[in-house]
Coordinates of C-alpha atoms and ligand atoms in Angstrom, one line a residue:
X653 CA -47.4 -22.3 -7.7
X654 CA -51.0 -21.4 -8.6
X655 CA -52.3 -17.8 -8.6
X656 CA -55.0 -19.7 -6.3
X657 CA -52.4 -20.3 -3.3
X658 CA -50.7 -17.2 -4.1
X659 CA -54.2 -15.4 -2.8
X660 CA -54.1 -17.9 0.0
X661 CA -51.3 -17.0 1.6
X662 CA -51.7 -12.9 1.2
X663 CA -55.2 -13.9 2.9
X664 CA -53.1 -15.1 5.8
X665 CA -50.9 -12.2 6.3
X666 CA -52.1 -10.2 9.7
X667 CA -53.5 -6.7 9.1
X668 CA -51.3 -3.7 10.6
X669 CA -53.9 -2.9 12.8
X670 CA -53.8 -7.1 13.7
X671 CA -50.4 -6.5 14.5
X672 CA -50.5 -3.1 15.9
X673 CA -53.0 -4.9 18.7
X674 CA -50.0 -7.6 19.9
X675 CA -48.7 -6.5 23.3
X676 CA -45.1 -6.2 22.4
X677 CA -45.9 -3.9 19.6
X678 CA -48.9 -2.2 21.5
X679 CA -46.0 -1.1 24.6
X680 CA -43.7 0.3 21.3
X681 CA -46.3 2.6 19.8
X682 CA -45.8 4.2 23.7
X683 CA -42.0 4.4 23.3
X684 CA -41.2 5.1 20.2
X685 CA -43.9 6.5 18.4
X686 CA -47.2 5.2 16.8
X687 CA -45.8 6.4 13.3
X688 CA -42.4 4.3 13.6
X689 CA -44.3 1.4 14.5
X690 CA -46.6 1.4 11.8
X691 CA -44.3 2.5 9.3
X692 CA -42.2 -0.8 10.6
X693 CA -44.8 -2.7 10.1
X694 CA -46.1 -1.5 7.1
X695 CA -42.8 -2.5 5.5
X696 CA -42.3 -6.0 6.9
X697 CA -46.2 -6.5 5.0
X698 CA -44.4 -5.2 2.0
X699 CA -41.4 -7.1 2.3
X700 CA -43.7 -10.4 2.4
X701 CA -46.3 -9.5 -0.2
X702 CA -43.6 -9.0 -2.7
X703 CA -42.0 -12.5 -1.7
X704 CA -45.1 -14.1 -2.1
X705 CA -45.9 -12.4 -5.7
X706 CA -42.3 -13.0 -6.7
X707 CA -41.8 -16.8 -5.2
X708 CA -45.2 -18.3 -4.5
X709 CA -43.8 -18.3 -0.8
X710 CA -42.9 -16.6 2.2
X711 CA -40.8 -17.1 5.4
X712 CA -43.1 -17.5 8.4
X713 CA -46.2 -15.1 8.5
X714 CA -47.8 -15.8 12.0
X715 CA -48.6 -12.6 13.8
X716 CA -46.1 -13.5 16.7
X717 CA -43.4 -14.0 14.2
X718 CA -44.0 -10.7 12.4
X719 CA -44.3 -9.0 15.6
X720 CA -40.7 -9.7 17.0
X721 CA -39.1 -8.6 13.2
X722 CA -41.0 -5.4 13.3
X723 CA -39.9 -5.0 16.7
X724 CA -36.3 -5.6 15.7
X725 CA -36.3 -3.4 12.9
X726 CA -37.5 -1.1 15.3
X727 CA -34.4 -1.7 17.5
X728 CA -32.4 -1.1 14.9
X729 CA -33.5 2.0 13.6
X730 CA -33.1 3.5 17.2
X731 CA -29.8 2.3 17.8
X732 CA -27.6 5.4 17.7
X733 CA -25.3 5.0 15.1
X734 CA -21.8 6.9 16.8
X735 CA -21.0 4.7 19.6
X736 CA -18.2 3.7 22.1
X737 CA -15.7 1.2 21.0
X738 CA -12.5 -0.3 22.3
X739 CA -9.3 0.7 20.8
X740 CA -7.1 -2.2 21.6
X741 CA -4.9 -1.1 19.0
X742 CA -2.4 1.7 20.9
X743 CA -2.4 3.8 18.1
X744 CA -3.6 6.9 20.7
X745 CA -4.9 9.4 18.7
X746 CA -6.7 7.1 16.1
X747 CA -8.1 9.2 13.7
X748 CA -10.9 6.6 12.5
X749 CA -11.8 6.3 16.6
X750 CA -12.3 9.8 17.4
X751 CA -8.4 11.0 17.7
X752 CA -8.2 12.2 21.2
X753 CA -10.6 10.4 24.4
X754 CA -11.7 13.6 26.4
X755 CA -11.2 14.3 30.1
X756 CA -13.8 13.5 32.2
X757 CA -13.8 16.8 34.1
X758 CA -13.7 18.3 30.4
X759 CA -17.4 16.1 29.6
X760 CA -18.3 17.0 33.0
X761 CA -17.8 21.3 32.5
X762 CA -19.9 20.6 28.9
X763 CA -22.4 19.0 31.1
X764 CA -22.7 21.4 33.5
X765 CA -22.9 24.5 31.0
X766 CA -24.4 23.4 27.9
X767 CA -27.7 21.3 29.8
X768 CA -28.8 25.3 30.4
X769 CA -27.9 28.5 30.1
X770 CA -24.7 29.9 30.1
X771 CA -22.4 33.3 29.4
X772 CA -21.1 32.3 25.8
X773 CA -21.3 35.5 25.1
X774 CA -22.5 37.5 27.9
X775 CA -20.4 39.6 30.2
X776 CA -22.0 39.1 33.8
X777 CA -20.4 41.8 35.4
X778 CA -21.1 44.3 33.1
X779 CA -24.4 43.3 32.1
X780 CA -23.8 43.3 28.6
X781 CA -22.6 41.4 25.3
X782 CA -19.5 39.5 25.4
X783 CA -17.1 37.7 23.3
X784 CA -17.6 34.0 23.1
X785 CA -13.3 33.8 22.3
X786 CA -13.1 35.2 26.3
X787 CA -13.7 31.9 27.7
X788 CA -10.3 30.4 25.8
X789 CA -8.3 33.6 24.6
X790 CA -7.2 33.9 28.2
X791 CA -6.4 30.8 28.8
X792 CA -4.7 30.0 25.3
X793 CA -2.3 33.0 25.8
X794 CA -1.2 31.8 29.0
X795 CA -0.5 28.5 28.7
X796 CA 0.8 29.5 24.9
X797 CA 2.9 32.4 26.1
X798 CA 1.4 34.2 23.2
X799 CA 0.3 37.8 23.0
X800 CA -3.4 36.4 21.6
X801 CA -5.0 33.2 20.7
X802 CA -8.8 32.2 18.9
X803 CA -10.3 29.0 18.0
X804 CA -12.0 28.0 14.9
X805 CA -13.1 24.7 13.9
X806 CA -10.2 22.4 13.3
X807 CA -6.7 23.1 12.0
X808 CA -7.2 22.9 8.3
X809 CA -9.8 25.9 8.8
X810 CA -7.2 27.6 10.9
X811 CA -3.9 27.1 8.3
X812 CA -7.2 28.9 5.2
X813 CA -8.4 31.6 8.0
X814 CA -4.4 32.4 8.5
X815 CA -3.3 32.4 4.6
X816 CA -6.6 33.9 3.5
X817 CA -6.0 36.6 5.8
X818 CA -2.1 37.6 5.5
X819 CA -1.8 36.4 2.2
X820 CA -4.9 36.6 -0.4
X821 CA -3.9 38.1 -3.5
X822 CA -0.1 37.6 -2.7
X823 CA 2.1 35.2 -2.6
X824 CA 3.5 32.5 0.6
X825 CA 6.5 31.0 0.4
X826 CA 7.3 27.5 1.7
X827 CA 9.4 25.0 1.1
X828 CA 8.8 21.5 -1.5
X829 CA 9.4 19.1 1.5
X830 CA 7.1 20.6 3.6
X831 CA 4.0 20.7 0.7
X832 CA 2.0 17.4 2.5
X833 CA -1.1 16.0 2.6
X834 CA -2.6 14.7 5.7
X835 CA -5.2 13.0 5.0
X836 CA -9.1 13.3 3.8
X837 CA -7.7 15.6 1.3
X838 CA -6.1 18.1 3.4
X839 CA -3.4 19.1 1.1
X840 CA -1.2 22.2 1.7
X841 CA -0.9 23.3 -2.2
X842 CA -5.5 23.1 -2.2
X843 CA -5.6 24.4 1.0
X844 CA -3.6 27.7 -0.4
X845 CA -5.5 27.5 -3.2
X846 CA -8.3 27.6 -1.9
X847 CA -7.6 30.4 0.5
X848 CA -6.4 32.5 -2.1
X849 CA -2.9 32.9 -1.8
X850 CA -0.9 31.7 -4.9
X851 CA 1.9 28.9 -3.6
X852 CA 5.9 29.9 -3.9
X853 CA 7.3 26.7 -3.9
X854 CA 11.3 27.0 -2.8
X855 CA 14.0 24.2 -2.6
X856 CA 13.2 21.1 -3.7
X857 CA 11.8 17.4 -1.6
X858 CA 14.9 16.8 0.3
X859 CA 16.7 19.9 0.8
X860 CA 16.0 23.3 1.2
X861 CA 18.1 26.1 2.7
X862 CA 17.6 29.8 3.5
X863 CA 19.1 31.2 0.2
X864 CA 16.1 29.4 -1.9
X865 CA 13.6 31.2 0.7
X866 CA 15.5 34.5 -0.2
X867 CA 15.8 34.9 -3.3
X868 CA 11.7 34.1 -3.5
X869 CA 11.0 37.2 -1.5
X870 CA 9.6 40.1 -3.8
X871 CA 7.1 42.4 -4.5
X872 CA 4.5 39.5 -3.8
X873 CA 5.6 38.1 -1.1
X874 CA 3.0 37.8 2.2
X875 CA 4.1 35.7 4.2
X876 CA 6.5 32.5 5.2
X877 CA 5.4 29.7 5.7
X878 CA 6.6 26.5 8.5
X879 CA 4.5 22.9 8.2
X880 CA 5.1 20.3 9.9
X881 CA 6.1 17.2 8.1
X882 CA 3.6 15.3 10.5
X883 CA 2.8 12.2 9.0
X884 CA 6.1 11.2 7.0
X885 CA 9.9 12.1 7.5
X886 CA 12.6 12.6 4.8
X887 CA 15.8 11.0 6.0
X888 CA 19.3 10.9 4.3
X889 CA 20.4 13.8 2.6
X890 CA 18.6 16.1 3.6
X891 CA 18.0 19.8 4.7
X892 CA 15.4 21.5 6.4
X893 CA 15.4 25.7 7.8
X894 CA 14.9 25.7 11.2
X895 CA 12.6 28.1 12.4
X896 CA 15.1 30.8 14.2
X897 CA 16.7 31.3 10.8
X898 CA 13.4 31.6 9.0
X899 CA 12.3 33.9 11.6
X900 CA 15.5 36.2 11.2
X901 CA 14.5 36.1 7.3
X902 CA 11.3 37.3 8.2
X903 CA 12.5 40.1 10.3
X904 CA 14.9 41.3 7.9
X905 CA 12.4 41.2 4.7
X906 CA 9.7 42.4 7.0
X907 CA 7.6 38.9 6.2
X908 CA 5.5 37.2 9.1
X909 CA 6.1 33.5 9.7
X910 CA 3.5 31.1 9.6
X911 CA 3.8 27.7 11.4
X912 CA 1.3 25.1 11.3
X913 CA 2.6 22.1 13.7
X914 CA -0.4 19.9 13.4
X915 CA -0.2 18.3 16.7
X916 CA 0.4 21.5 18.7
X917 CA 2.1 20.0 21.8
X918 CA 1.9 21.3 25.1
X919 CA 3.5 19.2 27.3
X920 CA 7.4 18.2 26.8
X921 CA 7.7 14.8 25.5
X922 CA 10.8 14.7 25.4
X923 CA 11.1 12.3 28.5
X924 CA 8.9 9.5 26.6
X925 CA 11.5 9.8 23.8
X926 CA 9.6 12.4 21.3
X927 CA 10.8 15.0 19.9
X928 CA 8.0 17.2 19.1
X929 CA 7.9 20.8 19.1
X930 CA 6.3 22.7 22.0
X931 CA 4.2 25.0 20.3
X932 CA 5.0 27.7 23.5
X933 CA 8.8 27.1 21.7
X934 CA 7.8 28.0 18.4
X935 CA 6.4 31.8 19.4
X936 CA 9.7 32.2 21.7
X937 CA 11.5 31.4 19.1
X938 CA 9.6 34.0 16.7
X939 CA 7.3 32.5 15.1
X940 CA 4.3 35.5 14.4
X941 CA 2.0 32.9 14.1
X942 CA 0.7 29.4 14.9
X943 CA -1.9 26.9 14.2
X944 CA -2.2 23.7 15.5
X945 CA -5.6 21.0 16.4
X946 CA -7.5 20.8 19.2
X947 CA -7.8 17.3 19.2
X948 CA -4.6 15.7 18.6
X949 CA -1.5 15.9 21.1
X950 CA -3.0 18.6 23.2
X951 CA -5.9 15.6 23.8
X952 CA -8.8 17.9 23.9
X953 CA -11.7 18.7 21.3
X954 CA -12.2 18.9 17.4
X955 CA -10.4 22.6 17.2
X956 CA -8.3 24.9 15.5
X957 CA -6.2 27.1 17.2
X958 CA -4.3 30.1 16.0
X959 CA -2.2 32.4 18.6
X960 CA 0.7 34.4 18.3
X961 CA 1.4 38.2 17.6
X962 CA -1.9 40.6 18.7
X963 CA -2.2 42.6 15.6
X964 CA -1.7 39.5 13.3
X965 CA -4.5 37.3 15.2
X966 CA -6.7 40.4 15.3
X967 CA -6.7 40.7 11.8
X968 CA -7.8 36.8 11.8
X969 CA -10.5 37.4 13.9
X970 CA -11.6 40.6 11.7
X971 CA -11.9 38.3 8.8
X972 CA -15.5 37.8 7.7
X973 CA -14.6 34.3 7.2
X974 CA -13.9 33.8 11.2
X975 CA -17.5 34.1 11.9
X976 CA -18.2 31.1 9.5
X977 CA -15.5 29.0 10.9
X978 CA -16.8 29.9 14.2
X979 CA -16.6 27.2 16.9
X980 CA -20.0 26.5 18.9
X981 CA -20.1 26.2 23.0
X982 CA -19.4 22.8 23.3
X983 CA -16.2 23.2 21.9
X984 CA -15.0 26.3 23.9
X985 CA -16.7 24.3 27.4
X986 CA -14.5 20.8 26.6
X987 CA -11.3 23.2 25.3
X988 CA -11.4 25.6 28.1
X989 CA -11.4 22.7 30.7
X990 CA -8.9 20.8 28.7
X991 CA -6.7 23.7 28.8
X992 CA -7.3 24.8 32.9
X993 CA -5.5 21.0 33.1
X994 CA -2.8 21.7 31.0
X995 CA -2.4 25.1 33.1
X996 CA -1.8 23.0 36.1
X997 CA 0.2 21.0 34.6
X998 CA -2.5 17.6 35.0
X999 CA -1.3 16.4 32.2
X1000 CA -2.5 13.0 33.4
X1001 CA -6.1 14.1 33.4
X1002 CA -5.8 14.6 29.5
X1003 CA -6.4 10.4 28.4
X1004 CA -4.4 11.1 25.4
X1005 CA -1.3 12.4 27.5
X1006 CA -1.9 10.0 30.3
X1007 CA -1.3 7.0 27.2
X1008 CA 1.7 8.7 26.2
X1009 CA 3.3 8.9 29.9
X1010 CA 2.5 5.1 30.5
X1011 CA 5.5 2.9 31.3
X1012 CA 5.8 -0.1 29.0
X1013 CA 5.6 -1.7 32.5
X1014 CA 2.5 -0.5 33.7
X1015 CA 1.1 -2.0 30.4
X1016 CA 2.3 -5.1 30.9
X1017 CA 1.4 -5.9 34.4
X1018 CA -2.9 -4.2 33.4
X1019 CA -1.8 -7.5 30.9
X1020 CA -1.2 -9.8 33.4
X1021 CA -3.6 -8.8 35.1
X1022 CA -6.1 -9.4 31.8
X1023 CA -4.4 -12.7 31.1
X1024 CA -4.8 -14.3 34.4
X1025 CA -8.5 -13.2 34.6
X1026 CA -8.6 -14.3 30.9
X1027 CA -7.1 -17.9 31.8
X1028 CA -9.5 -18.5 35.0
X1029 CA -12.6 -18.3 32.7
X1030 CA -11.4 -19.9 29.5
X1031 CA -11.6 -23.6 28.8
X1032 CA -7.5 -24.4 29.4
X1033 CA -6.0 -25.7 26.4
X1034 CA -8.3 -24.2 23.3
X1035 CA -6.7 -20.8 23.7
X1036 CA -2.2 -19.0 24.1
X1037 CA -2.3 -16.6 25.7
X1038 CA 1.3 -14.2 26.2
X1039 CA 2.3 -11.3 26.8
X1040 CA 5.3 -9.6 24.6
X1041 CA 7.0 -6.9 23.8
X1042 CA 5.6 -4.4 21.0
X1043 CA 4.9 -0.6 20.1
X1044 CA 2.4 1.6 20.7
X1045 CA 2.4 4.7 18.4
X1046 CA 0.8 8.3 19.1
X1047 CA -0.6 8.5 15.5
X1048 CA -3.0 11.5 14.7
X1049 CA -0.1 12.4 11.9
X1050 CA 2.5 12.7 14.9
X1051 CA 6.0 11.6 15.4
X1052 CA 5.7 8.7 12.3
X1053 CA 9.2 7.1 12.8
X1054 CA 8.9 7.1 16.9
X1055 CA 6.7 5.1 18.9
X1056 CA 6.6 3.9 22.4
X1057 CA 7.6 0.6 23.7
X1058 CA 4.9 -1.5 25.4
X1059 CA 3.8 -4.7 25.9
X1060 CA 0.7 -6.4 24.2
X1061 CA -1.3 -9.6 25.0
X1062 CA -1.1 -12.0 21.9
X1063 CA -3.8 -14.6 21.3
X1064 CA -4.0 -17.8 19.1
X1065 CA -7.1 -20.3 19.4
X1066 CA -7.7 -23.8 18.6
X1067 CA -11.3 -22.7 16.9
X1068 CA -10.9 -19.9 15.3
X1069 CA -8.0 -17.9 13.3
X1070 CA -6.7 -14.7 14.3
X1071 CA -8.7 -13.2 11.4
X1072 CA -12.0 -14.7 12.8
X1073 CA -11.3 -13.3 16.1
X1074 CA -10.4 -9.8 15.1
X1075 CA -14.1 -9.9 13.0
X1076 CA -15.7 -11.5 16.3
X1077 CA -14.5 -9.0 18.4
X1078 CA -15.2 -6.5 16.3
X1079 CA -18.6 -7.7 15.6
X1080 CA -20.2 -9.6 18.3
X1081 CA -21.5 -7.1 20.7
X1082 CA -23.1 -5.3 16.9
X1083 CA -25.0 -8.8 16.6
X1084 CA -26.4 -9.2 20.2
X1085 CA -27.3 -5.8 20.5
X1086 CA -29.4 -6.0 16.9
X1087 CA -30.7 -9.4 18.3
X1088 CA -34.9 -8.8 18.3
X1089 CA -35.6 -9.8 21.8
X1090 CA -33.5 -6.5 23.0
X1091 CA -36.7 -4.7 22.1
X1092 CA -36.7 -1.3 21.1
X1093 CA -34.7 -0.6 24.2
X1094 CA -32.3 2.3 23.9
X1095 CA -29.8 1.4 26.8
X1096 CA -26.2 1.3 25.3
X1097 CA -24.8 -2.6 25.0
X1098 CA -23.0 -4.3 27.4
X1099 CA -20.0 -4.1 25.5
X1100 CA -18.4 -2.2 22.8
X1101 CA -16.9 -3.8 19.6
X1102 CA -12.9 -4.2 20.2
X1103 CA -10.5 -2.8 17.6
X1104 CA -7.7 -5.2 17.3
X1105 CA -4.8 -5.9 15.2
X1106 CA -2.6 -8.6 14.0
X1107 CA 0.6 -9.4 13.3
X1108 CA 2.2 -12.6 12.0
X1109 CA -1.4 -14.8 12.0
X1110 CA -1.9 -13.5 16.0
X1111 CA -4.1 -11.1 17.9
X1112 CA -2.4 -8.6 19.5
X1113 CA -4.1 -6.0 22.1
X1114 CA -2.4 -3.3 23.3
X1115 CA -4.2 -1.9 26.5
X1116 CA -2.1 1.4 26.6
X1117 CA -4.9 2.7 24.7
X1118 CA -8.0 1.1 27.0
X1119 CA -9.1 3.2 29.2
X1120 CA -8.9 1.2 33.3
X1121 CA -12.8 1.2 33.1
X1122 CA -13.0 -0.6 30.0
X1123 CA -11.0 -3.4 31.1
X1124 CA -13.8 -5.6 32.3
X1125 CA -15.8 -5.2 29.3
X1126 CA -12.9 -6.2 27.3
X1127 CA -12.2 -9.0 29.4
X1128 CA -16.1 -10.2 28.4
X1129 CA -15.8 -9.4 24.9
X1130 CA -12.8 -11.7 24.6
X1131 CA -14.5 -14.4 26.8
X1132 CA -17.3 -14.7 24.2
X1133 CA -15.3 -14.2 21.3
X1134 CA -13.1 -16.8 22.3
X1135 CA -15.5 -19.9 23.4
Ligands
LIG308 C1 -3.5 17.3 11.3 C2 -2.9 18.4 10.6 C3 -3.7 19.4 10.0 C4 -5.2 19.3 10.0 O1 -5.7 19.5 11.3 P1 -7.2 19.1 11.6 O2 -7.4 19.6 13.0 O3 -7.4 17.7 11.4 O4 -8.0 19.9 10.6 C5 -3.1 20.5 9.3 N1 -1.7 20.6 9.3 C6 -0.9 19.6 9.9 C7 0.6 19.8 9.7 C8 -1.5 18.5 10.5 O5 -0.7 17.6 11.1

């Protein structure tokens, strides 16, 4: 193409001002900001000017044209990028989907005291400073049993706070099987490391007994410590020190004992066929310390809690260190509320809890209920739908070998394989909502994308882990994704 058309065309291309002028884009300087919109639409001129140098030729200049891709760039910039989305998977506390769902009345106390003012640290009756650890420290000790509790921000900063404190300089023991990593590069051996402590390592992978703890202790020696094996289990021959006997150690060589339990449980899950340790068990049984999340099986917010003996958590909370892992007042308003449910034992206020103590039965008939909907608005014959038997896990680095029976709904379709639906799901409420004629509105979609899995070429939802009031949206997101 000539140089000659080449002008031609950039000729053609509206001015920003031309375009700033359209009504659609006029009404968007108003709602989003004069400077977005021009910078929008100084880009989209860009974008064309360079296709036009490079190529001779451009997709469709016309002002109208230009004006709905500025205004859907526009959209897209504004769309927040954390968002709802379905977990269809029944993994509970999925740690790529947030981990644990929080209470209502939880959001509903952050609401309340975070839109204004409030006493984080300020002691009404007294007119003066408080402590912002009031609010939980209470409440933590009570539902704990433990002499003191504080919160920092997640359990990894609580396992550093905890060795950094009792042990810098000195030594911990703890045994090789119990040496994990977690995940995201929480490893037990950096972790110490890192909080200054130099690692004992006793026993070795499999088996460790008392006598490999004992003979460690010297001179050096700070502290013992207990981790929970959360996300893997050795099995066959195998030995592991319970906590009475490492407590009895610790008495006698005047150690404390550490535990971090990960998950921190609160309520007995014993009845849904888990065997995880009450953290409440752990301090009757000795333990001068423990750590566990906030956000895991106690199904509240992104925390780190530490409670046990008063001196020892004192000392904690006298560590410079404390103030930086400090936790802020949205945490303390979501984990105080979290906790005044666990006091009265409304466990099944807590989403994460309420998943747990769900009968495969009541599962499967919120399925049936799903399918026949699903069935009345499908075209019969293009899609199978059935229900049948599966497993729902707790996840969150929890109870690896258990899970909990349930029932899923499995889906095959003439039109599409089970590898197009999981990305349709997953994707089709991301395209509608990017779509240019939604503007540059800022209301949430209709639907959120579906997490799904599959297993042996189907689709398989589990709705143990959707919440009741998703359900309809689910039921439209499969409807779409399906025709
Ligand atoms: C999950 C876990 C952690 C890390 O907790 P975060 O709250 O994610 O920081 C530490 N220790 C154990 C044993 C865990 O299971």
């Amino acid at each position: 193409m000539s140089s000659g058309s080449r002008v031609a065309l950039l000729r053609q291309l509206p001015s920003v001002d031309e375009l700033l002028n359209r009504p659609r884009l006029t009404a968007l300087t108003r709602e989003a900001g004069h400077g977005l919109v021009v910078e929008a639409a100084r880009g989209v001129l860009d974008e064309l000017r360079a296709d036009i140098a490079q190529r001779g030729e451009a997709a469709a200049i016309d002002a109208a044209t230009l004006e709905a891709r500025i205004a859907g760039e526009i959209a897209r910039l504004l769309q927040p990028s954390l968002r709802p989305v379905i977990n269809a998977t029944g993994v509970i506390l999925h740690t790529n989907l947030g981990r644990a769902p929080l209470a209502p009345a939880a959001v509903e106390h952050l609401r309340a005291t975070v839109t204004q003012y409030s006493n984080l640290e300020y002691d009404v009756a007294a007119g003066q400073r408080g402590k912002r650890d009031a609010h939980t420290a209470r409440l933590l000790a009570r539902v704990l049993g433990a002499e003191a509790a504080i919160v920092v921000n997640n359990n990894a900063a609580a396992v550093c706070l905890v060795l950094n404190t009792l042990a810098i300089g000195g030594e911990v023991i703890v045994s090789r099987g119990e040496l994990i990593e977690i995940g995201d590069g929480f490893r037990i051996p950096d972790i110490m490391s890192e909080s200054g402590a130099a690692l004992r390592e006793v026993g070795t992978t499999n088996r460790t007994a008392l006598a490999d703890y004992e003979r460690a202790i010297g001179e050096r020696s700070r502290l013992l410590l207990r981790v929970h094996p959360s996300n893997f289990r050795i099995v066959g021959f195998t030995n592991r020190v319970g906590l009475e006997e490492l407590v009895e150690l610790g008495r006698r060589s005047r150690l404390p004992v550490f535990e971090d339990l990960g998950s921190g449980c609160l309520a007995d899950l014993s009845p849904y066929g888990f065997d995880e340790p009450l953290a409440s068990a752990s301090l009757r049984a000795g333990a001068s310390l423990v750590s566990f999340s906030g956000d895991k099986l106690l199904g509240g917010p992104q925390a780190g809690i530490i409670a046990g003996k008063r001196e020892l958590v004192e000392r904690c909370r006298r560590n410079p260190m404390f103030r930086a892992l400090r936790v802020d007042k949205l945490t303390i308003a979501v984990l105080e509320a979290t906790l005044l449910a666990c006091l009265r034992g409304a466990f099944d206020e807590i989403p994460a809890l309420r998943m747990i103590r769900l009968s495969a039965d009541e599962v499967g008939r919120r399925a049936e209920a799903l399918v026949a909907k699903l069935r009345s608005a499908l075209p019969a014959g293009e899609v199978e739908l059935e229900i049948i038997d599966g497993q729902s896990v707790i996840g969150g680095g929890s109870t690896p070998e258990q899970s909990l029976p349930t029932r899923l709904i499995a889906i095959s379709s003439l039109h599409y394989s089970a590898a197009q639906l999981e990305e349709r799901l997953r994707t089709l409420p991301l395209a509608s909502q990017s779509a240019p004629d939604r503007g540059a509105s800022t209301e949430p979609p209709t639907s959120p994308p579906v997490i799904a899995r599959i297993e042996e070429g189907r689709l398989l939802l589990d709705l143990r882990t959707v919440l009741p009031e998703q359900e309809s949206q689910i039921a439209a997101a499969l409807v779409s994704a399906l025709r």
